[in-house]
Coordinates of C-alpha atoms and ligand atoms in Angstrom, one line a residue:
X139 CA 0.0 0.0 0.0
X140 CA 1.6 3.5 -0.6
X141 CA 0.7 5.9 1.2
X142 CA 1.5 9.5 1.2
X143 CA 1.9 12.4 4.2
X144 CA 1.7 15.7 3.3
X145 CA 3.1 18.0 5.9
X146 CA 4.6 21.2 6.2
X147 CA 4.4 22.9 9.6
X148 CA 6.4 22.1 12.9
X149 CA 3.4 20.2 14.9
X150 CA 2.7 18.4 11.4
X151 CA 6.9 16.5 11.9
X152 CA 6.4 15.9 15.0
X153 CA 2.4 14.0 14.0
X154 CA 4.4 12.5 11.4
X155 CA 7.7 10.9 13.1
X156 CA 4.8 8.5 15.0
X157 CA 3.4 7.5 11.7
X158 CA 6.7 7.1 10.7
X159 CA 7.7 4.6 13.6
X160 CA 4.4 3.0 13.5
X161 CA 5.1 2.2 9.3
X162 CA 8.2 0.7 10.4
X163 CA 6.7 -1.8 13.1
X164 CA 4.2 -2.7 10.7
X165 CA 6.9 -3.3 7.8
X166 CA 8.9 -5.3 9.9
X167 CA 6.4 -8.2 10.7
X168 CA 6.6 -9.2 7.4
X169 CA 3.1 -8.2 6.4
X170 CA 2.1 -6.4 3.0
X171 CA 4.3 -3.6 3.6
X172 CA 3.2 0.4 3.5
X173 CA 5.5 2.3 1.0
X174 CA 5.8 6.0 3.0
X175 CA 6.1 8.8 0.5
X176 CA 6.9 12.0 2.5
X177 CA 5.9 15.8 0.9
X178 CA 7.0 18.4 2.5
X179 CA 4.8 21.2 1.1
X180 CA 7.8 23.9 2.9
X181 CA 5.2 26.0 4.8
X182 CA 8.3 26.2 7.4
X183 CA 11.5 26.2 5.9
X184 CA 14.1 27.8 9.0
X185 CA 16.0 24.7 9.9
X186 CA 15.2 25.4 13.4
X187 CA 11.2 25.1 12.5
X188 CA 12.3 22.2 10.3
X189 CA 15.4 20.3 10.1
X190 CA 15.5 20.1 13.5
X191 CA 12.5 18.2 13.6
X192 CA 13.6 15.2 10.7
X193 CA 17.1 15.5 12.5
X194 CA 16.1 14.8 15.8
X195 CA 13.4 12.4 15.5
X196 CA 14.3 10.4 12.5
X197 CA 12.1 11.4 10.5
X198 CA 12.4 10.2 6.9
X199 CA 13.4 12.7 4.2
X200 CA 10.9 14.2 2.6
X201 CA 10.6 12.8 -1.5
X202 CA 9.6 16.5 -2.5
X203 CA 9.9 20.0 -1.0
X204 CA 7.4 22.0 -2.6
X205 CA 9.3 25.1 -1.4
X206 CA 6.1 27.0 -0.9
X207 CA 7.4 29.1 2.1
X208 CA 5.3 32.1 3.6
X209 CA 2.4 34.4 2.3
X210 CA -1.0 35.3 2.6
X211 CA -3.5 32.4 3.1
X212 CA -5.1 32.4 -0.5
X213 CA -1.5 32.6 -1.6
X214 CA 0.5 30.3 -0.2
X215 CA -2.5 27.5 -0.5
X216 CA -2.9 27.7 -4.0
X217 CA 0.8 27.2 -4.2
X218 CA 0.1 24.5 -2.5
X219 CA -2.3 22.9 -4.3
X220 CA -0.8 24.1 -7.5
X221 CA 2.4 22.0 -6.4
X222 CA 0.9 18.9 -5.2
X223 CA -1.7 18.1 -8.3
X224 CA 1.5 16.9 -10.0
X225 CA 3.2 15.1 -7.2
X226 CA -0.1 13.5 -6.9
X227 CA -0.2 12.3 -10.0
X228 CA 3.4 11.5 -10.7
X229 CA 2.8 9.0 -7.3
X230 CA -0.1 7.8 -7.4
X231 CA -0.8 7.0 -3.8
X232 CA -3.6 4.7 -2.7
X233 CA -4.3 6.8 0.3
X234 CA -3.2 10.6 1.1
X235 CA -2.5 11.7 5.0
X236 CA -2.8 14.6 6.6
X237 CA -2.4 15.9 9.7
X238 CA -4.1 18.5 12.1
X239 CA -5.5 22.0 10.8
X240 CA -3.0 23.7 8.7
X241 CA -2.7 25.3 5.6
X242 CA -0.7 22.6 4.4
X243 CA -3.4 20.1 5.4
X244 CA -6.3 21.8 4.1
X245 CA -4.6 21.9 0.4
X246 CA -3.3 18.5 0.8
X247 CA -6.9 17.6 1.2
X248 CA -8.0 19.5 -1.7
X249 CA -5.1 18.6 -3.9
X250 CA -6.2 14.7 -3.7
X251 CA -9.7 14.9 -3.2
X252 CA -10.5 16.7 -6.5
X253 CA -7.5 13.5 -8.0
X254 CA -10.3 11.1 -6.5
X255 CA -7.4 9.7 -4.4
X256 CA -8.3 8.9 -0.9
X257 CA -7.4 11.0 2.1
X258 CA -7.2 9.9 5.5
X259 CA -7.0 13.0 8.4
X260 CA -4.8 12.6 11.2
X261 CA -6.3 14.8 14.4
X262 CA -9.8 14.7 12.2
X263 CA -13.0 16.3 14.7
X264 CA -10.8 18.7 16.9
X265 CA -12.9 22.0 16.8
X266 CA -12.6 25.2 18.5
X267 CA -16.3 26.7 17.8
X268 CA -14.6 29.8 16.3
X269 CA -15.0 30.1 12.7
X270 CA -12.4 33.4 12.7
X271 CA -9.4 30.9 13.3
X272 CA -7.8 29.9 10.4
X273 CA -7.7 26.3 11.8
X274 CA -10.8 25.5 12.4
X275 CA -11.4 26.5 8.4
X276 CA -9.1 23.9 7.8
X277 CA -10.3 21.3 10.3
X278 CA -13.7 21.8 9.3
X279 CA -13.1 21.5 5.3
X280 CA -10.6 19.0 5.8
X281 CA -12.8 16.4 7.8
X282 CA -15.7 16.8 5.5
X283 CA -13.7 15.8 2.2
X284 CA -11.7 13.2 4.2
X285 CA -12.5 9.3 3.9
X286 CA -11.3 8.4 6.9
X287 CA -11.4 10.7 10.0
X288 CA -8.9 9.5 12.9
X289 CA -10.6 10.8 15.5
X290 CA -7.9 11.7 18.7
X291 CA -10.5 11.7 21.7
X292 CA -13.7 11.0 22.6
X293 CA -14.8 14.6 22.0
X294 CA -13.3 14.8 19.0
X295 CA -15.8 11.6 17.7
X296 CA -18.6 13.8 19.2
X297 CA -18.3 16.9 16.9
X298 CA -17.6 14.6 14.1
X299 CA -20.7 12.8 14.9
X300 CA -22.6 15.9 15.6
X301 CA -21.5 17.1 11.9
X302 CA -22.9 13.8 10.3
X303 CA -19.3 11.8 10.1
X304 CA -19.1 9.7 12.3
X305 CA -19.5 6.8 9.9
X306 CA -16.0 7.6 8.4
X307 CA -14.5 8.4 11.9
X308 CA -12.3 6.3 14.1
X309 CA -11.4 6.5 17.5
X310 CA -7.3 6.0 17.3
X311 CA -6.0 8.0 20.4
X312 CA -3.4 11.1 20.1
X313 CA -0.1 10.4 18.4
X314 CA 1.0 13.8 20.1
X315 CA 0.6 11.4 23.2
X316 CA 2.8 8.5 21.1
X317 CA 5.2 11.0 20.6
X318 CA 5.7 12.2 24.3
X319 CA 5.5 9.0 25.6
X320 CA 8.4 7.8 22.9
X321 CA 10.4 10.9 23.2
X322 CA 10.8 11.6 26.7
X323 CA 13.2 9.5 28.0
X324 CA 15.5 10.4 25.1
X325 CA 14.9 13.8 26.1
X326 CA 15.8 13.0 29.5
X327 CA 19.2 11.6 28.2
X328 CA 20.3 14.5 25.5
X329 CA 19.0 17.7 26.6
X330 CA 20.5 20.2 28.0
X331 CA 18.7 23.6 27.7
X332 CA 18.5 24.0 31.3
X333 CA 22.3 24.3 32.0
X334 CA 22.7 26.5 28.8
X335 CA 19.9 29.2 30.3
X336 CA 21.4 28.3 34.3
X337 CA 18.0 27.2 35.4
X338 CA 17.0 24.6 38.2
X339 CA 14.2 22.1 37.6
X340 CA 10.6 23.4 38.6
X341 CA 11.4 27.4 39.2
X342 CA 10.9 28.6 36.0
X343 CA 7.7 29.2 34.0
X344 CA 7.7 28.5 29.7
X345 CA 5.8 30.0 27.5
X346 CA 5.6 30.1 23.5
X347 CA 2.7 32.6 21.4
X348 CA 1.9 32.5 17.8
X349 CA -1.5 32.2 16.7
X350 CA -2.8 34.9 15.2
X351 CA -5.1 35.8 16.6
X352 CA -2.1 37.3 19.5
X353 CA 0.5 38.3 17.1
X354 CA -2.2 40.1 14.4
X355 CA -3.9 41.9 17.1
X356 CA -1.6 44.8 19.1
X357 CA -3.6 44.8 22.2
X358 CA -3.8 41.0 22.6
X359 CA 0.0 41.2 21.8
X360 CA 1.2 43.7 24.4
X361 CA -1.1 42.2 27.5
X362 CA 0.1 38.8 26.5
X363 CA 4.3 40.2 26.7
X364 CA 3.2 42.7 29.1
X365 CA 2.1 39.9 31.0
X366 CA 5.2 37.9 30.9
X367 CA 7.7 40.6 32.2
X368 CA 5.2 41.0 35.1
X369 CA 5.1 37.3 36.2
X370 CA 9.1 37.3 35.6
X371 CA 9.4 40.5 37.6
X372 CA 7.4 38.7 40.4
X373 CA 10.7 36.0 40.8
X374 CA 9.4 33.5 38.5
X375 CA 12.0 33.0 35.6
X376 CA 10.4 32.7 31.9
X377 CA 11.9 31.0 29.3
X378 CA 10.3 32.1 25.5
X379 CA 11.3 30.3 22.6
X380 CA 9.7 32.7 20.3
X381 CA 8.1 31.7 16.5
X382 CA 9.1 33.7 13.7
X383 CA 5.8 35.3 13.3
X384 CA 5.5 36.3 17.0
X385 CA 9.3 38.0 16.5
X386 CA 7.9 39.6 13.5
X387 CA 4.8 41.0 15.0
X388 CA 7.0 42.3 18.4
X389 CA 9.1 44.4 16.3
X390 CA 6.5 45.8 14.1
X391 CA 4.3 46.9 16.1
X392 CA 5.9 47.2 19.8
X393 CA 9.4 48.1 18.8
X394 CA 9.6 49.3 22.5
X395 CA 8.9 46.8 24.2
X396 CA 12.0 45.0 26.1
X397 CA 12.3 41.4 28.4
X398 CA 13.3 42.0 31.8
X399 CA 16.8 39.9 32.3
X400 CA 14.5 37.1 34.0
X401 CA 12.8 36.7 30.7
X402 CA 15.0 34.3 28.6
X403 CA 13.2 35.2 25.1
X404 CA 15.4 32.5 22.8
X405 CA 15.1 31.3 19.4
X406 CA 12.7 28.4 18.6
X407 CA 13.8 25.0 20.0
X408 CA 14.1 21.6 19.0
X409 CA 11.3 18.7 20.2
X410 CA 13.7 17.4 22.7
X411 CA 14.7 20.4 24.3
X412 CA 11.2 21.3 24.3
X413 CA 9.9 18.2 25.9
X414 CA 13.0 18.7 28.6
X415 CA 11.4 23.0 29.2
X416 CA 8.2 21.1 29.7
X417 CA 9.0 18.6 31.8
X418 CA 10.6 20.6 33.9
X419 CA 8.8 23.8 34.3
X420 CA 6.7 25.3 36.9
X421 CA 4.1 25.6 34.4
X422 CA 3.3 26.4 30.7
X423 CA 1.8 29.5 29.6
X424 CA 0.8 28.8 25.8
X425 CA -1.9 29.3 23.0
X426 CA -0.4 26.6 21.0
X427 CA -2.4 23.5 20.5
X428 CA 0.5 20.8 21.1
X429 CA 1.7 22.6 23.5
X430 CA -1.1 22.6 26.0
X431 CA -1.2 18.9 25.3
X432 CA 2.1 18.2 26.0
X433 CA 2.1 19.8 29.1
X434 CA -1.0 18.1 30.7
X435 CA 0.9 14.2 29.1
X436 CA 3.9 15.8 31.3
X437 CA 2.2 16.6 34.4
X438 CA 2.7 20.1 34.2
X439 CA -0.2 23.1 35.5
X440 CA -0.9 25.4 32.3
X441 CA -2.4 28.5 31.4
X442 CA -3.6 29.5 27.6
X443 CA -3.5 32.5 26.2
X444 CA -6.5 32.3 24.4
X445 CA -10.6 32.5 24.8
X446 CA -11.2 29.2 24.0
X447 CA -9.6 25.2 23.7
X448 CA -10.3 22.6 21.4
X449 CA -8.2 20.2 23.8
X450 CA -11.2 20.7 26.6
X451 CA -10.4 17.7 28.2
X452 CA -7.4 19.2 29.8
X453 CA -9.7 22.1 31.2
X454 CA -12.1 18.9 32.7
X455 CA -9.5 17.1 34.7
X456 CA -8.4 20.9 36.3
X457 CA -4.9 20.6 34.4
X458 CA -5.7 23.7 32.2
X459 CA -6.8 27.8 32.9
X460 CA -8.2 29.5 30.0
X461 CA -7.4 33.0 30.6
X462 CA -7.2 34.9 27.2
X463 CA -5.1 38.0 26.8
X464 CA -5.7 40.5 29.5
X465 CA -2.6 40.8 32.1
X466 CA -4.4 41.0 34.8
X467 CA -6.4 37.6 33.6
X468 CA -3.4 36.1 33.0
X469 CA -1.6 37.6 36.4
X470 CA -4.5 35.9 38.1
X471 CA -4.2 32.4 36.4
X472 CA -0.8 32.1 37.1
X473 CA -1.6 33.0 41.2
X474 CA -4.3 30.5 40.6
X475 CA -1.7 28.0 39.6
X476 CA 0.5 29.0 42.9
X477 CA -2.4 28.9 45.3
X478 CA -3.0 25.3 44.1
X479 CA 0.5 24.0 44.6
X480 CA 1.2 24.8 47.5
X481 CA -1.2 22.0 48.0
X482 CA 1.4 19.5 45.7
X483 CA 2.2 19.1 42.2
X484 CA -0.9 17.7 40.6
X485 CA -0.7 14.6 39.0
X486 CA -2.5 13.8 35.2
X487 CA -1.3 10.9 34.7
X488 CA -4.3 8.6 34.8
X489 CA -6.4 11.3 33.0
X490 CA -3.9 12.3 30.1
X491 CA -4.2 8.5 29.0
X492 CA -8.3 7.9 29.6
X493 CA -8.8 11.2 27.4
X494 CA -5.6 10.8 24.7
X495 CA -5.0 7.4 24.3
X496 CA -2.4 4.5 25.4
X497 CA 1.0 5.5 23.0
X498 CA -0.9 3.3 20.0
X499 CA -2.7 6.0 18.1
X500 CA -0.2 5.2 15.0
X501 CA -0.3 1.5 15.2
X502 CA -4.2 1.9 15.1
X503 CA -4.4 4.7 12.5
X504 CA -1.7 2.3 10.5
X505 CA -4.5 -0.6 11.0
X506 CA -7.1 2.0 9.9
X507 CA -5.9 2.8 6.5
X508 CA -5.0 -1.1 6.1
X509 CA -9.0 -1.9 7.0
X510 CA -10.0 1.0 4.3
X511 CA -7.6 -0.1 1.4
X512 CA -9.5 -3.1 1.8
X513 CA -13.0 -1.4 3.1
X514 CA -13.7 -3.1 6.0
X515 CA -15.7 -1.6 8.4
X516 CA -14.0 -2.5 11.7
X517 CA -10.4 -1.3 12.5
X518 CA -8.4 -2.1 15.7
X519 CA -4.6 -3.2 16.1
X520 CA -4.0 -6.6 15.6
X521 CA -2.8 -8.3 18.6
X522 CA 1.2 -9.2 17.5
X523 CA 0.8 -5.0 16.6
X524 CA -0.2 -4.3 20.1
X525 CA 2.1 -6.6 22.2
X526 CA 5.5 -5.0 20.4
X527 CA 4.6 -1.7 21.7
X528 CA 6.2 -0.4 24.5
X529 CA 5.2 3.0 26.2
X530 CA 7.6 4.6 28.0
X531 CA 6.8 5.4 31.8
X532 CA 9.3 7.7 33.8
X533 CA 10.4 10.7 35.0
X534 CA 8.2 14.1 33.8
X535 CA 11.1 14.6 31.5
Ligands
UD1_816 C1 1.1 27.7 11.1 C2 -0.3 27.2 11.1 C3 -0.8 27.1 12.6 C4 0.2 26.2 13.4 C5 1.6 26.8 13.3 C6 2.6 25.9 14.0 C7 -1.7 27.9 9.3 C8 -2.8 28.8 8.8 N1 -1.2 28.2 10.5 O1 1.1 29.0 11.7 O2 -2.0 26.4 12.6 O3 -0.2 26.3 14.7 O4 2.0 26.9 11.9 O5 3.8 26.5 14.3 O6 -1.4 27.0 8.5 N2 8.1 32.1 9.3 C9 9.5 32.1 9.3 N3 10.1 30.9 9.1 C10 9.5 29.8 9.0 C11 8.1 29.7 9.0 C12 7.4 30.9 9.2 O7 10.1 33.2 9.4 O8 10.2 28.7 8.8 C13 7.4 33.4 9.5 C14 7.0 34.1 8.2 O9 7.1 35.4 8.4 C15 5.5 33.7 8.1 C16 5.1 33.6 9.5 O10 6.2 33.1 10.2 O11 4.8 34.7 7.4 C17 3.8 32.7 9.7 O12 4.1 31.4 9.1 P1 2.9 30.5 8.6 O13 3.4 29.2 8.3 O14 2.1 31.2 7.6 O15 1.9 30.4 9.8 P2 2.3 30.0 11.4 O16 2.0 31.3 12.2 O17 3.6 29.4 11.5
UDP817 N1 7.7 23.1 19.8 C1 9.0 22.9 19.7 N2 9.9 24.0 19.8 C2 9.4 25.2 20.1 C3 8.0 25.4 20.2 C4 7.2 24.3 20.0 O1 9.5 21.8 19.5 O2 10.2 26.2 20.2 C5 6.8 21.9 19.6 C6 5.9 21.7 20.8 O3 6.5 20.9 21.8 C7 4.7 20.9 20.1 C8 4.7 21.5 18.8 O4 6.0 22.1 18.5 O5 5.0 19.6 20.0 C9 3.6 22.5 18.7 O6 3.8 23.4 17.6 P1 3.2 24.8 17.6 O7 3.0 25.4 18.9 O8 4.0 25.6 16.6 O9 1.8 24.5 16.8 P2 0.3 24.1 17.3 O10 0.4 22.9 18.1 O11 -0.3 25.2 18.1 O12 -0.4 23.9 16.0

């Protein structure tokens, strides 16, 4: 079966490295093997948004690079789609993947879907109930041309059931989770961001911003920074690895505005790094998607910059404040956050795997696509598939 990922932007490698693994597992009993084309459609192209990411988890190399690069959404989509109709048919996959809510996954969609080639969607039925957010565009265009919708949570099969899909949709678990749970150890072992910045294991806060709804919009922009040289100020370090767009917007349009010395603003990280900052952090303040994941898989309090979460489940099981992008709302999460552990560090274990799966999302997303080239109705691992999986238990980091 050949099957072909289109991906593009930093969450999308890190989807993809556990489809990646889960390919090989499946090639390697001996079954009819998947063929793995990679496109890269080059929606991020810095090598620390990219490389980094196929460097450091072992990511096959993408067959093509579209190049596409940045640029308004009509744009850089139709470059996109432009780019991938001949990939498409120069390959000829039986089934197309994509993953999660980007522009890169909504043309990938497109591209195939109008080639009558299959496409499956990797993080299908996520929604955040706000149409203004380019993502949820995506997601919601995305699912509805999809053939196969592999569904993350429970929730997630709920909207997709709600919208009339859930005959297409399968419950596979979160292969952000797979990642974590297959990554953290190794992080454990090579990182060592904490020495570089000089700081000590739980007394320092992390934070990352980029969607744009904060960097597009100044006031959003300058309580959210505003914020963070407060909290800093108040003795709790910050470290900001900061995304190209949100470095952009900063110098645009508060060319004033400077970090205190307790605010480490760095360049973007690496996975590893990153899962080592979460780990080990007091907690996370955030409005990215993976990121508020990852921190409730790693036991750690956070606070999102934004009005709303797709991930709600994290909200649910009190490992998430929603505080938007007022300082004083954000001021008053973060002393939420202290009030509460004082009482103890909170532990999510047990809740992070009832709401986002066991580590197996992959295997069971490979055994989805295998059931549809064949269209079966039923998918599941088979039980060799599930017995030579190992997740990983251990320390946060
Ligand atoms: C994109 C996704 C978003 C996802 C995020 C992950 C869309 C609509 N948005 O947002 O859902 O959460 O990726 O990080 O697809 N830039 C660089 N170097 C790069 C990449 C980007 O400098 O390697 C700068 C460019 O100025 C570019 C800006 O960042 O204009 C935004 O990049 P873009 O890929 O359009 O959107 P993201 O904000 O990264
Ligand atoms: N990430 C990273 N380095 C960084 C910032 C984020 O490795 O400097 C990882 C993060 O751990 C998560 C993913 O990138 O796995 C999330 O990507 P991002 O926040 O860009 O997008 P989103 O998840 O919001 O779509």
């Amino acid at each position: 079966m050949r099957v072909l990922s289109i991906v593009g932007a930093r969450p999308q490698f890190i989807k993809m490295a556990a489809l990646a693994r889960a390919f090989e597992r499946h090639n390697g009993l001996g079954r009819e093997p998947i063929e793995s084309i990679i496109v890269h459609t080059g929606q991020h192209y810095d090598a620390e948004m990219s490389d980094i990411f196929f460097d450091e988890l072992e990511i096959p190399p993408a067959a093509f690079n579209l190049g596409v690069g940045s640029g308004p959404h009509g744009r850089q989509t139709a470059h996109m789609l432009e780019k991938l109709e001949p990939v498409l048919l120069q390959t000829r996959p039986e089934m197309v993947l994509i993953y999660g809510d980007t522009n890169s996954s909504l043309a990938g969609a497109l591209a195939a879907v109008k080639l009558h080639t299959p496409v499956a969607h990797v993080e299908a039925g996520v929604r955040s109930f706000n149409r203004r957010m380019p993502e949820e565009i995506n997601r919601v265009v995305a699912d509805h041309v999809s053939d196969l919708l592999l569904a993350p949570t429970r929730t997630a099969m709920e909207n997709l059931e709600r919208e009339g899909l859930s005959r297409r949709a399968v419950l596979t678990g979160d292969v952000m989770y797979d990642a974590v749970a297959a990554h953290r150890q190794v992080a454990a072992r090579r990182s060592s961001i904490l020495g570089i910045l000089g700081l000590a294991p739980g007394t320092y806060a992390l934070a990352t911003v980029h969607r744009a709804e904060n960097t597009d919009d100044a006031e959003r922009l300058e309580g959210i920074v505003t914020a963070f040289n407060d909290i800093a100020g108040d003795g709790l370090p910050l470290v900001l690895p900061l995304h190209p767009r949100t470095a952009q917007a900063v110098r645009a349009t508060l060319p004033r505005w400077s970090p205190r010395p307790s605010l480490h603003v760095i360049p973007p990280v690496g996975y590893l790094d990153m899962l080592c900052l979460v780990g080990h952090a007091r907690l996370v303040l955030t409005d990215s998607g993976g990121l508020q994941k990852e921190a409730f898989f790693l036991g750690c309090p956070c606070v999102t910059l934004r009005e709303e979460t797709e991930w709600t489940e994290t909200v649910e099981a009190a490992g998430n404040i929603v505080a938007g992008a007022a300082p004083a709302a954000i001021r008053a999460a973060v002393r939420t956050w202290e009030h509460r552990l004082a009482g103890g560090v909170p532990d999510f274990a047990a809740a992070a795997s009832t709401s986002f799966g066991d580590g197996r999302a992959a295997d069971r997303i490979v055994q989805a696509l295998l059931a549809a080239a064949q269209g079966a109705a039923h998918v599941g691992p088979a039980a060799d598939e599930t017995a030579a999986i190992n997740t990983t238990e251990g320390a946060r980091c």
